[in-house]
Structures are given as structure tokens and as C-alpha cells.
JSON list of C-alpha atoms in Angstrom, two decimals:
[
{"chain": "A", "resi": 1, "resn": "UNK", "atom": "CA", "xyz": [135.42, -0.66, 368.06]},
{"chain": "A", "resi": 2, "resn": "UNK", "atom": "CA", "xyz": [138.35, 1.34, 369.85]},
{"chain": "A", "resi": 3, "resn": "UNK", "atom": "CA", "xyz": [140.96, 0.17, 367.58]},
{"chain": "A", "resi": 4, "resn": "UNK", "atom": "CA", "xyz": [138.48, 1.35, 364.77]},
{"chain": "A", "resi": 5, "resn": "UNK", "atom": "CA", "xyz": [138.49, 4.76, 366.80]},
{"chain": "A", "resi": 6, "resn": "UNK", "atom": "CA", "xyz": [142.01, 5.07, 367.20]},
{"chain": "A", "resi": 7, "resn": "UNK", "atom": "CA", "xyz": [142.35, 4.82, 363.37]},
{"chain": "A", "resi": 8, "resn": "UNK", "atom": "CA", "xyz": [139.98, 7.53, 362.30]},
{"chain": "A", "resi": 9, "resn": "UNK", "atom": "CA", "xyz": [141.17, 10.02, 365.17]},
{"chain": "A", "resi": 10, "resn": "UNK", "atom": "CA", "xyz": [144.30, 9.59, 363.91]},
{"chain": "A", "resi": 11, "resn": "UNK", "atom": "CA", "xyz": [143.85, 10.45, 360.72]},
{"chain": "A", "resi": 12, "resn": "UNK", "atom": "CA", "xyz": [141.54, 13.41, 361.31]},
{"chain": "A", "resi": 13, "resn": "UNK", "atom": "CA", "xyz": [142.02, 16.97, 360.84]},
{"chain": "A", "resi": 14, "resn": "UNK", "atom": "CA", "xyz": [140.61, 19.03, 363.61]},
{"chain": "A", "resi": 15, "resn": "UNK", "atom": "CA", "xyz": [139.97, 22.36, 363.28]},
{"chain": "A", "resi": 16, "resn": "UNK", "atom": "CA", "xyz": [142.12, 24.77, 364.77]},
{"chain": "A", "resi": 17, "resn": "UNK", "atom": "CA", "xyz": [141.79, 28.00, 365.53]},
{"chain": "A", "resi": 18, "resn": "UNK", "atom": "CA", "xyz": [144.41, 30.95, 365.94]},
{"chain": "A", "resi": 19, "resn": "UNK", "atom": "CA", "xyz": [142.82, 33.76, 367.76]},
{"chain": "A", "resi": 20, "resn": "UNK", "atom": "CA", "xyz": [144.45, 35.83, 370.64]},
{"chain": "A", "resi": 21, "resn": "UNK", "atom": "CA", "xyz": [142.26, 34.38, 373.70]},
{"chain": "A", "resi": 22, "resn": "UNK", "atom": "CA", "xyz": [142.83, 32.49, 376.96]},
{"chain": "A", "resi": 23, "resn": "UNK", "atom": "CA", "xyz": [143.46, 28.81, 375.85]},
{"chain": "A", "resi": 24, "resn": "UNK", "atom": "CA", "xyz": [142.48, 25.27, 377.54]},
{"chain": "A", "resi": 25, "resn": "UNK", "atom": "CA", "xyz": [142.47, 22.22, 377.08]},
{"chain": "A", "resi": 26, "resn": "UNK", "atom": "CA", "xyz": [140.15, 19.04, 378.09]},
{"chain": "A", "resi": 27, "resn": "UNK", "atom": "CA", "xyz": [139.98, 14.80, 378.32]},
{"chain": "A", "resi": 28, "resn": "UNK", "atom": "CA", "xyz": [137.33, 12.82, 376.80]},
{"chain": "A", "resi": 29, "resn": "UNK", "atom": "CA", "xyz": [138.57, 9.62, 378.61]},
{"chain": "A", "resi": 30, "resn": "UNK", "atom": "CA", "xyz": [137.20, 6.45, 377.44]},
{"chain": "A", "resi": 31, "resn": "UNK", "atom": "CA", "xyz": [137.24, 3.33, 380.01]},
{"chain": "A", "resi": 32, "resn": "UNK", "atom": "CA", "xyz": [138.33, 0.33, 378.12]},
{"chain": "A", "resi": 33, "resn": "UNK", "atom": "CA", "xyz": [135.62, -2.06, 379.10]},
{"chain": "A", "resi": 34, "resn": "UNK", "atom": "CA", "xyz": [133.92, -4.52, 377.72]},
{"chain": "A", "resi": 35, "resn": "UNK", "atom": "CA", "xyz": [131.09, -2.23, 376.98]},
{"chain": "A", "resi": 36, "resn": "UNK", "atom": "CA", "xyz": [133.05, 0.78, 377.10]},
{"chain": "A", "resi": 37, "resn": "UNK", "atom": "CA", "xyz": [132.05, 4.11, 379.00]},
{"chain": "A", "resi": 38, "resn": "UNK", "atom": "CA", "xyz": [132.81, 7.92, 378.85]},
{"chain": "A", "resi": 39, "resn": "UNK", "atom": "CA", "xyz": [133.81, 9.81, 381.67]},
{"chain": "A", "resi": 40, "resn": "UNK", "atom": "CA", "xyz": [132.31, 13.36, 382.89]},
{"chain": "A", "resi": 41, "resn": "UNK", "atom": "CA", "xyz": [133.12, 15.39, 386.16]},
{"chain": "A", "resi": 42, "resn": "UNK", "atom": "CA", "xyz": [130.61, 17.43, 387.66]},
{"chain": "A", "resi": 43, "resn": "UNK", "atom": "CA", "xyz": [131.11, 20.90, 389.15]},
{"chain": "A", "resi": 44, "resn": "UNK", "atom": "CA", "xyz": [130.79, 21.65, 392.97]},
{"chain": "A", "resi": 45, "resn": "UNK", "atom": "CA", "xyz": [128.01, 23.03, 393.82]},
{"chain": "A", "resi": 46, "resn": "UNK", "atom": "CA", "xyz": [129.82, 25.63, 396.15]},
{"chain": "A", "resi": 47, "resn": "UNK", "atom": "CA", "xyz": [131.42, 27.20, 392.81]},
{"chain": "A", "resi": 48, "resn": "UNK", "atom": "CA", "xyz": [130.87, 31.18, 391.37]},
{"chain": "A", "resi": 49, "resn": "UNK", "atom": "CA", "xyz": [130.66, 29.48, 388.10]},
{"chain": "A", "resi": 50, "resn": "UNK", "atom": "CA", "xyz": [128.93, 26.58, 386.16]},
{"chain": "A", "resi": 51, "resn": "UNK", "atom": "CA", "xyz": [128.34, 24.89, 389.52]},
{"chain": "A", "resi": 52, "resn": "UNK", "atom": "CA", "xyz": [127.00, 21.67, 389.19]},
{"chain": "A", "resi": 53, "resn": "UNK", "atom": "CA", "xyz": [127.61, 21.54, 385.35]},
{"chain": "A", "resi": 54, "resn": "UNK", "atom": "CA", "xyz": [128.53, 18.50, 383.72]},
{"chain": "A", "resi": 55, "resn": "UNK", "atom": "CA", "xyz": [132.23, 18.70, 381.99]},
{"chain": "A", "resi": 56, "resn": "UNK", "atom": "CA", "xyz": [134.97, 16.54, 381.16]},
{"chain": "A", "resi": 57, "resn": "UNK", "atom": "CA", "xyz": [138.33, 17.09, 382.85]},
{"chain": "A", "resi": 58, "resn": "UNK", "atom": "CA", "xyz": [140.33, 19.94, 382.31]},
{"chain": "A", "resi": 59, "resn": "UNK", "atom": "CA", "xyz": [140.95, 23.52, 382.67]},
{"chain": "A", "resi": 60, "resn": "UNK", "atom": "CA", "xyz": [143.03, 26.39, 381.15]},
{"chain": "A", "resi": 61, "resn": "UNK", "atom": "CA", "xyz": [146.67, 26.63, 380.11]},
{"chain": "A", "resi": 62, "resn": "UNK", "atom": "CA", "xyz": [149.70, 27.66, 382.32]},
{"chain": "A", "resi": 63, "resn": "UNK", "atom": "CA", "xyz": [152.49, 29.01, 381.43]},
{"chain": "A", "resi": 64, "resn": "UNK", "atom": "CA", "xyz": [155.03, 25.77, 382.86]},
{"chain": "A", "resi": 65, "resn": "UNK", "atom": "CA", "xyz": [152.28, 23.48, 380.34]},
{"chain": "A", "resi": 66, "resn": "UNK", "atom": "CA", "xyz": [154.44, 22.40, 377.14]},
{"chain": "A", "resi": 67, "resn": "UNK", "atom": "CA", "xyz": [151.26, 22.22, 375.68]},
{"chain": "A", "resi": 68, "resn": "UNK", "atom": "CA", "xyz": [148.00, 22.04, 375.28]},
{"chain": "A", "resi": 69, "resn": "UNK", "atom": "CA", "xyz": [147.31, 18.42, 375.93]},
{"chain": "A", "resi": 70, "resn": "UNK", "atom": "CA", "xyz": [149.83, 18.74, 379.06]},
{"chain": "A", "resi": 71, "resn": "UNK", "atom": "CA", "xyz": [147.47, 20.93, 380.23]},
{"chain": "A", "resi": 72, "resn": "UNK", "atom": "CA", "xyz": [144.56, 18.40, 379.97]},
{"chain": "A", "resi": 73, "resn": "UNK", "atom": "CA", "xyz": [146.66, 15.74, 381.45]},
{"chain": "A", "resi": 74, "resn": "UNK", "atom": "CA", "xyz": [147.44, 17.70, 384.19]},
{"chain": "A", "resi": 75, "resn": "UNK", "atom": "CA", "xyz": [143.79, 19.58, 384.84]},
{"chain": "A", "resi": 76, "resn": "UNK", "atom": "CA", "xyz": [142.74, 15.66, 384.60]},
{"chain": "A", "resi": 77, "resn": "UNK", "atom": "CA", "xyz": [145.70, 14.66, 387.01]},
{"chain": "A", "resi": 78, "resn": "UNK", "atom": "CA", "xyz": [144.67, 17.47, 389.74]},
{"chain": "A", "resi": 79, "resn": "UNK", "atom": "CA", "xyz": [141.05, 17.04, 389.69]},
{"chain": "A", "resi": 80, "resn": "UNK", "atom": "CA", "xyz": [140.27, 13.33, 389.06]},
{"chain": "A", "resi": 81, "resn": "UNK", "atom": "CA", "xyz": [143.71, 11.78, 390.61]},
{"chain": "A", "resi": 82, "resn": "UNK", "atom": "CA", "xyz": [144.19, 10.36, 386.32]},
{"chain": "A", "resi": 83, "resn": "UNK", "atom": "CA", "xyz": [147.60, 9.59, 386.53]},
{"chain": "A", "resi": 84, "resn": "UNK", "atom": "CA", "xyz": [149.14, 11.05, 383.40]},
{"chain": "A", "resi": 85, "resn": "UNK", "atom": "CA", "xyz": [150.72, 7.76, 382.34]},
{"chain": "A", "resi": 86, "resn": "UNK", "atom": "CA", "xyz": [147.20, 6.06, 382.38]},
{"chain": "A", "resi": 87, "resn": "UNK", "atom": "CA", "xyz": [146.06, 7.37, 379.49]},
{"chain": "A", "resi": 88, "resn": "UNK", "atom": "CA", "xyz": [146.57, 6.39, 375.76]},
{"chain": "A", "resi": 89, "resn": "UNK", "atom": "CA", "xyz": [145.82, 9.19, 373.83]},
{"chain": "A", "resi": 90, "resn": "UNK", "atom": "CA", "xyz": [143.52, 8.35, 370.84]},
{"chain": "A", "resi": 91, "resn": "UNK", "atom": "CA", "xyz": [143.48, 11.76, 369.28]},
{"chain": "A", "resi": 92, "resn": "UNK", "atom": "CA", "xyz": [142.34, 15.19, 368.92]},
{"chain": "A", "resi": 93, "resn": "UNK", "atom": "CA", "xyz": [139.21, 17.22, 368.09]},
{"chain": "A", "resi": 94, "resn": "UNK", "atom": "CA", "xyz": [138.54, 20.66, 367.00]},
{"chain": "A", "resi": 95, "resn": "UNK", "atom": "CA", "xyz": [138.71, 23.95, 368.90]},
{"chain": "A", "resi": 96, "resn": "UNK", "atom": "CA", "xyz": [135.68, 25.25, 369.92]},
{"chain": "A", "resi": 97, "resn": "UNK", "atom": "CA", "xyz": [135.20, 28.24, 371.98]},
{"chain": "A", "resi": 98, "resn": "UNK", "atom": "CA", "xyz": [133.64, 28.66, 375.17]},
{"chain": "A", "resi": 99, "resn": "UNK", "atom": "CA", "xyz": [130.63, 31.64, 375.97]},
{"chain": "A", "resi": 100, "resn": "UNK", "atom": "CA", "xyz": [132.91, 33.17, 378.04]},
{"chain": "A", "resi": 101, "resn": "UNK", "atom": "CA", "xyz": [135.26, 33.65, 375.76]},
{"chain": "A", "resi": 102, "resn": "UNK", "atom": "CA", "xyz": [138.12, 30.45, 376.23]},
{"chain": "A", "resi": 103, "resn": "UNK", "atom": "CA", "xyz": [139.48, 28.73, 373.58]},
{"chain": "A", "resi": 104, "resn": "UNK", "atom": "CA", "xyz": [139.02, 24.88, 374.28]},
{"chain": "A", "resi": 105, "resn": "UNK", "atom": "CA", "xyz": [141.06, 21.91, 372.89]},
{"chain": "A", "resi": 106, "resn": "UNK", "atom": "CA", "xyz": [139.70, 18.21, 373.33]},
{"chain": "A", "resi": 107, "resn": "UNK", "atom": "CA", "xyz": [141.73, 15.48, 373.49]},
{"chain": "A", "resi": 108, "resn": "UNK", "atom": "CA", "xyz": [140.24, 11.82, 373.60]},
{"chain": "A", "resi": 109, "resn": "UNK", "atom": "CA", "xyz": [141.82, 9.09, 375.96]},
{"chain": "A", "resi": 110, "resn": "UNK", "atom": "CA", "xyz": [141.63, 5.59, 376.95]},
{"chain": "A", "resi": 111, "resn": "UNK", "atom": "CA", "xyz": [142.20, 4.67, 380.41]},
{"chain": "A", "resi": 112, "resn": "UNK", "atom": "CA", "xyz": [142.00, 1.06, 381.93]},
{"chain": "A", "resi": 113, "resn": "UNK", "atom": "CA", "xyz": [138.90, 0.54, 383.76]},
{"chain": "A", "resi": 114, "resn": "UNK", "atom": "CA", "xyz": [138.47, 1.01, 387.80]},
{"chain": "A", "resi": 115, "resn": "UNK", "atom": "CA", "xyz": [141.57, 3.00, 388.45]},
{"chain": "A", "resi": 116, "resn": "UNK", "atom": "CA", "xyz": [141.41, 4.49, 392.02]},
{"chain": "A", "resi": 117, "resn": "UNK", "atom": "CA", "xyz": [140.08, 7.92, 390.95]},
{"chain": "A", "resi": 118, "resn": "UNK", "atom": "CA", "xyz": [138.87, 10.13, 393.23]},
{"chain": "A", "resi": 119, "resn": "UNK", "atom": "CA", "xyz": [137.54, 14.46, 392.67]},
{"chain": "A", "resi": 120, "resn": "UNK", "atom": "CA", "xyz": [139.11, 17.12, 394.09]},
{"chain": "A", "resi": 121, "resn": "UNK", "atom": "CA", "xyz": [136.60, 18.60, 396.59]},
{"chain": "A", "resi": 122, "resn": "UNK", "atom": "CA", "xyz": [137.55, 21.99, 396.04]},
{"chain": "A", "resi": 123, "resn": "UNK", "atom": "CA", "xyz": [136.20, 21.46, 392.03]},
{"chain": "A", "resi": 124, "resn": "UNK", "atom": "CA", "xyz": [134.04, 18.76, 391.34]},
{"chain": "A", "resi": 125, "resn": "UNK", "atom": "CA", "xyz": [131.35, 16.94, 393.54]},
{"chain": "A", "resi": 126, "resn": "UNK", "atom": "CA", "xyz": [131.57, 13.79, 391.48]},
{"chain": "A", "resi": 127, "resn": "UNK", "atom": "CA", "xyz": [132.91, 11.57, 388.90]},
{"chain": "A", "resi": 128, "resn": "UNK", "atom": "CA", "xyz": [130.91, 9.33, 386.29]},
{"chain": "A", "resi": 129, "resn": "UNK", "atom": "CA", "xyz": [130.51, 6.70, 383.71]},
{"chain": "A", "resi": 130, "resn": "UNK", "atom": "CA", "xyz": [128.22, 6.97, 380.94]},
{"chain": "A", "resi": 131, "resn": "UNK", "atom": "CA", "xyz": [127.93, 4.34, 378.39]},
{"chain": "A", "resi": 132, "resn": "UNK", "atom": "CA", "xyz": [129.36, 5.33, 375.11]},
{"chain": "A", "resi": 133, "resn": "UNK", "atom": "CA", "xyz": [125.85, 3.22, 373.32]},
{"chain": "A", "resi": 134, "resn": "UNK", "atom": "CA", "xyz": [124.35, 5.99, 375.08]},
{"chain": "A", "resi": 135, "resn": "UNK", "atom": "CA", "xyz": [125.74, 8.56, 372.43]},
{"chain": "A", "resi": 136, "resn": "UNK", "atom": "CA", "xyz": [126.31, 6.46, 369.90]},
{"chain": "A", "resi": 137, "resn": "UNK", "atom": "CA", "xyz": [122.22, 5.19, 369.66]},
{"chain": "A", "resi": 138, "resn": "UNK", "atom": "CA", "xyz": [121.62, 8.93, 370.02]},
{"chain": "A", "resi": 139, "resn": "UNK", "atom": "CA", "xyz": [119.31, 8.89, 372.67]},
{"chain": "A", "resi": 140, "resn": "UNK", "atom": "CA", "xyz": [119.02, 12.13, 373.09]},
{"chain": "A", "resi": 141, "resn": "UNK", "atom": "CA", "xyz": [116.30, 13.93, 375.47]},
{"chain": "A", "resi": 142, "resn": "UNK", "atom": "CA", "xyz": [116.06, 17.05, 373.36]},
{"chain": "A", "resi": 143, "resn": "UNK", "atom": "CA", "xyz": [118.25, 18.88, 371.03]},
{"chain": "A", "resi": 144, "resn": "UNK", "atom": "CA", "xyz": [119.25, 22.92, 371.86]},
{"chain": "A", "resi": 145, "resn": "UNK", "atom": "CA", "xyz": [118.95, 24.84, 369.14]},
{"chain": "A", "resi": 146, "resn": "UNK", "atom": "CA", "xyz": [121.32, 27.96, 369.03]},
{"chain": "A", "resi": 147, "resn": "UNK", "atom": "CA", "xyz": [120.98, 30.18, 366.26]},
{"chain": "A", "resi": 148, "resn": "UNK", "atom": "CA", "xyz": [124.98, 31.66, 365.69]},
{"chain": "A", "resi": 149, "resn": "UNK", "atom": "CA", "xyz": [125.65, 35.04, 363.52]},
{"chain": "A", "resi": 150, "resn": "UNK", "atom": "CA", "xyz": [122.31, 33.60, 361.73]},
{"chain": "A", "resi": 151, "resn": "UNK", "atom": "CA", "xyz": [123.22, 30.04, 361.44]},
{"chain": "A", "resi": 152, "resn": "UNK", "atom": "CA", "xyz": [121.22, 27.47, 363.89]},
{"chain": "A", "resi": 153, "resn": "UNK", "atom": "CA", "xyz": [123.23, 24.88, 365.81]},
{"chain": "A", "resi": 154, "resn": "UNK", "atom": "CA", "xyz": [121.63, 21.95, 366.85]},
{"chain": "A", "resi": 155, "resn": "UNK", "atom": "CA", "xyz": [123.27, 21.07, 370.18]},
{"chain": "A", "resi": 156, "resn": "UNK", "atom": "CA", "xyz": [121.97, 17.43, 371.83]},
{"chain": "A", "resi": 157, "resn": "UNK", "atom": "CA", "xyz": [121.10, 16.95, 375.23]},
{"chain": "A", "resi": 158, "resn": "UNK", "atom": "CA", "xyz": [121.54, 14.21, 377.18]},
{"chain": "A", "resi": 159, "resn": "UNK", "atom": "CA", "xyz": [119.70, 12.63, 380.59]},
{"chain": "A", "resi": 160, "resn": "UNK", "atom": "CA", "xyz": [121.30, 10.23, 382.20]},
{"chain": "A", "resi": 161, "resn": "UNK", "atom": "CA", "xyz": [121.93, 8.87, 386.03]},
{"chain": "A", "resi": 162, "resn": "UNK", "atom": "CA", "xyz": [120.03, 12.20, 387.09]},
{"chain": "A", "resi": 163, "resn": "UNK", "atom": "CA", "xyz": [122.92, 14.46, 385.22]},
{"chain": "A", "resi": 164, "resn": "UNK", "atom": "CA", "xyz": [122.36, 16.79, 382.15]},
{"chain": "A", "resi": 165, "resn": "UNK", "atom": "CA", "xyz": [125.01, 16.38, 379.24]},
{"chain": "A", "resi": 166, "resn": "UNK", "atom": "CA", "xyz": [124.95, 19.69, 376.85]},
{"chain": "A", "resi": 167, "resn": "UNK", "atom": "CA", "xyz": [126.60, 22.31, 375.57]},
{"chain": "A", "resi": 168, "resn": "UNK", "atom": "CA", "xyz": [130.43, 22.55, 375.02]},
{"chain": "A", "resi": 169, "resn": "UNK", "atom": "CA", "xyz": [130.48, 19.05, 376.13]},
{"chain": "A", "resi": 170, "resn": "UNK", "atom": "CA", "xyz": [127.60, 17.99, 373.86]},
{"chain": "A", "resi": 171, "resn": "UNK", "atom": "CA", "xyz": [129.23, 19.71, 370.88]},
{"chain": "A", "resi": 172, "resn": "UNK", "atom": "CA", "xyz": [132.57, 17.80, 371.19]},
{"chain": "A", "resi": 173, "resn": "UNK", "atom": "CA", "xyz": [130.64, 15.01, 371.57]},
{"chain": "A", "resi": 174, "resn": "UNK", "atom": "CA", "xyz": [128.76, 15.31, 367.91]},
{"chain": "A", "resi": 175, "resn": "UNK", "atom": "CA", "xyz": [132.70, 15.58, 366.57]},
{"chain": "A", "resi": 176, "resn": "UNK", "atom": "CA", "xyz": [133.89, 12.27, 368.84]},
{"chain": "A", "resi": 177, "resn": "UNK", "atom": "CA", "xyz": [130.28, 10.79, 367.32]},
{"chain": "A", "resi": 178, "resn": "UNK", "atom": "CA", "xyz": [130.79, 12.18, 363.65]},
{"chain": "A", "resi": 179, "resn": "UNK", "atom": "CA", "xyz": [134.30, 11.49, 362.87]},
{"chain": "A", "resi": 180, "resn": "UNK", "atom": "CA", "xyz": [135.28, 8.87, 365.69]},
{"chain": "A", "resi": 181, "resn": "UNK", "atom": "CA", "xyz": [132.52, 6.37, 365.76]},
{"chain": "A", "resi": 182, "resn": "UNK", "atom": "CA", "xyz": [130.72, 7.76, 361.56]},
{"chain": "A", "resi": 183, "resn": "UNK", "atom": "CA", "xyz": [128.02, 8.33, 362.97]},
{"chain": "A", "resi": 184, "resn": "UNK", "atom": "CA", "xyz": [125.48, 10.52, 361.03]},
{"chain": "A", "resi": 185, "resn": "UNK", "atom": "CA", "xyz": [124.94, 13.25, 363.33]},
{"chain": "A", "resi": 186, "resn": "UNK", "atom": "CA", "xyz": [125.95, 16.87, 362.97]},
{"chain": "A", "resi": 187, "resn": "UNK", "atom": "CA", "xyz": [126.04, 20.41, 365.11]},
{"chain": "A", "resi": 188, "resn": "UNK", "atom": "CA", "xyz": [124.45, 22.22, 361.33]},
{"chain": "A", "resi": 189, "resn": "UNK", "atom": "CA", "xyz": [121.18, 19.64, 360.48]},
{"chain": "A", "resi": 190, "resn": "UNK", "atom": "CA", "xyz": [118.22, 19.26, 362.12]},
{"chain": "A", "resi": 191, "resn": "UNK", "atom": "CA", "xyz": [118.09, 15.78, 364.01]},
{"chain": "A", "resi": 192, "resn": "UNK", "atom": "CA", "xyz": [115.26, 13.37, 362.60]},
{"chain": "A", "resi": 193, "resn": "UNK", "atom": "CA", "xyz": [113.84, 12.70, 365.95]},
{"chain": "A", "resi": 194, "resn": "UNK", "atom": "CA", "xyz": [113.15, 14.64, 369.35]},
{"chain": "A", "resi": 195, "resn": "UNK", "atom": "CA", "xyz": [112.02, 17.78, 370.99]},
{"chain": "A", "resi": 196, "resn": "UNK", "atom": "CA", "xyz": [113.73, 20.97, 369.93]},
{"chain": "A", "resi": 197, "resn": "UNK", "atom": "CA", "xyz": [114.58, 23.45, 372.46]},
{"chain": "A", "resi": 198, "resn": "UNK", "atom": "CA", "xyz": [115.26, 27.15, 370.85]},
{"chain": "A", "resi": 199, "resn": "UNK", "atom": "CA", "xyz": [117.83, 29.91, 372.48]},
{"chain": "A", "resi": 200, "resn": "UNK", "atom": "CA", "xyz": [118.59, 33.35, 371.69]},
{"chain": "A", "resi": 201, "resn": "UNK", "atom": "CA", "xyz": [120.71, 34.96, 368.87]},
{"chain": "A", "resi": 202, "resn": "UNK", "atom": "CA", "xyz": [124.54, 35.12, 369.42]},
{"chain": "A", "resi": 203, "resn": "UNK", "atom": "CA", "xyz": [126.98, 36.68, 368.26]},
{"chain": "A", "resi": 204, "resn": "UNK", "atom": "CA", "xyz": [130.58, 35.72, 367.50]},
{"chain": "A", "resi": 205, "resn": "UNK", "atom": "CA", "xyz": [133.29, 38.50, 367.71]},
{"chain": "A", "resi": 206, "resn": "UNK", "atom": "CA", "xyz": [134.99, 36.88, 363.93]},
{"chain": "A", "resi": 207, "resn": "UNK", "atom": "CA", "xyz": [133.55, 34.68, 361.25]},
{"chain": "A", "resi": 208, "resn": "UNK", "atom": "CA", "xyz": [136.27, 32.88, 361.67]},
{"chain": "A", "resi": 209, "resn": "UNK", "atom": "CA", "xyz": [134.49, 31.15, 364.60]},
{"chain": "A", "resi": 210, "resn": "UNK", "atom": "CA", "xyz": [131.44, 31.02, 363.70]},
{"chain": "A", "resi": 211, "resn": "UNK", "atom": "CA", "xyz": [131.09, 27.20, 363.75]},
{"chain": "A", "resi": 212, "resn": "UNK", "atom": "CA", "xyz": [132.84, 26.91, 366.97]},
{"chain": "A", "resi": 213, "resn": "UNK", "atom": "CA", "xyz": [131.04, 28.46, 369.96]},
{"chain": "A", "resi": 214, "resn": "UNK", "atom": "CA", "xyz": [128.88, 27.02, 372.75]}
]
């Protein structure tokens, strides 16, 4: 299944987007098991913002990052212990763009299983595992739907281990799901199954984003 993966990430073309906006970067890391898992950090609860919100690693670009995926390899590196050289990278997803107005590149990882990782207190309150059959039976507990410059998105949500998966992280997600794993799911139709949760309007400063905001 991961060598499968590694082939179709590779030859994918994410979208990118050129817009003048902070920029940063994040890790899906897979755990090579033999039932393998995703990883997700979750937000002190002592934080200004998105405390206690479920993310993968990351954070946004410096100026001494070569690049964007340094940056997640070193966001990773500072707040999960991930030593850089642990990680295979499998490939990239699209930009998306954040509500508060970030641009956000994902980068998907393997990393050997039961490494000594440990959060940075000052960030996160906790690491976890969620098995990838999880996402990849779509067992979804609802689907947000977010209606963008007209256009609804339909955003899964996931419950799992007592933590909520949604949002940006749900919407790179449906691309790891879509074009990693060919899955038939998508951010622009209407799942078959499931309660649907509806959010206001919003509005994108360019159509040239308009598919890429949570």
C-alpha cells in the first residue's frame, strides 16, 4: 500500500499557488506499521490561538528555511523531537490557504514506527496515532459544509480517541485520500452518507483561490 502511495505522490501535480502572503509549511507523517497510522499534534490548551486544535506538524517559514519543506522538517523537528533524517518524504500536496490568511504547503512522510517523540510543552499538549483505515473507510462523523464565493465545500470530520479531525487538516486529508490512496472522495461533491453540518458564506480575496481555503 505505501509503495503504491509513494508512486502516485510522485507523480502528482499539486496545486500551487503564487500569491503575496505569509507562507508555511506542514508533515503528514505516516508510521510505517504493519497497519499503518497518521500522525496529528494537538494544540496547548494555554495558547491565544486554535488551542486545543488538532493539526499536523508544522508552522510558518523563516527566512534561514531553504524551503518550504525545510520548514516542515524543522516545525516537525522543534515541536515533536522528528529528527529530520527520519523521514522519507513521499510527496507533496496542494496549497491551501488558511482563514487567517497563511499560505500552507503539505508534505507527506514516512517515519519508522515508535521513535522517541516527545511535544514541546510550550505548543502542543499531545501527540497521536490515528489509523490511516480510519480515513481511508471514510468513517466520517459528519461532513462541514462551507459554502466559498458561492461554491459549497464539503469538509469531513473526524472523531476519534476523544479528538476532532477537520478543517485545514481534513481538507489535505481528502487530497492524501483522493490522489494518494484513489479513493473516491472529494472537497466539491456531496458525500453519499452522513450528517451535514452547514457554515456561513466566505469570501476569498482572488478567484484564484477559491478552491483552496479552510
Amino acid at each position: 500500500m505505501l509503495e503504491k502511495l509513494r508512486q502516485r505522490l510522485q507523480a502528482h501535480a499539486p496545486h500551487r499557488l503564487r500569491l503575496d502572503m505569509p507562507q508555511a509549511a506542514v508533515l503528514m507523517p505516516i508510521v510505517d506499521r504493519p497497519e499503518p497510522t497518521l500522525l496529528f499534534t494537538r494544540r496547548a490548551g494555554h495558547l491565544n490561538t486554535h488551542s486545543g486544535q488538532v493539526a499536523f506538524p508544522g508552522g510558518k517559514r523563516e527566512e534561514a528555511d531553504r524551503d518550504l519543506l525545510a520548514t516542515a522538517l524543522r516545525e516537525s523537528h522543534e515541536e515533536i523531537a522528528l529528527p529530520p533524517e527520519r523521514v522519507e518524504l513521499l510527496g507533496r500536496l496542494s496549497d491551501v490557504i488558511s482563514l487567517h490568511g497563511i499560505l500552507v504547503t503539505p508534505y507527506v512522510g514516512l517515519i519508522p514506527p515508535d521513535l522517541p517523540l516527545a511535544p514541546d510543552p510550550t505548543e502542543l499538549d499531545a501527540i497521536f496515532e490515528v489509523p490511516l483505515a480510519l480515513f481511508l473507510e471514510d468513517r466520517r462523523h459528519h461532513t462541514d459544509v462551507i459554502p466559498v464565493n458561492g461554491r459549497p465545500h464539503y469538509v469531513p470530520s473526524y472523531h476519534t480517541q476523544g479528538q476532532v479531525i477537520w478543517g485545514l487538516s481534513a481538507m489535505m486529508l481528502v487530497e492524501l485520500l483522493a490522489e494518494g490512496f484513489e479513493r473516491p472522495i472529494s472537497l466539491f461533491e456531496e458525500p453519499p452518507h452522513g450528517r451535514l453540518c452547514y457554515f456561513p458564506e466566505r469570501l476569498l480575496r482572488s478567484s484564484k483561490t477559491e478552491t483552496r481555503l479552510s
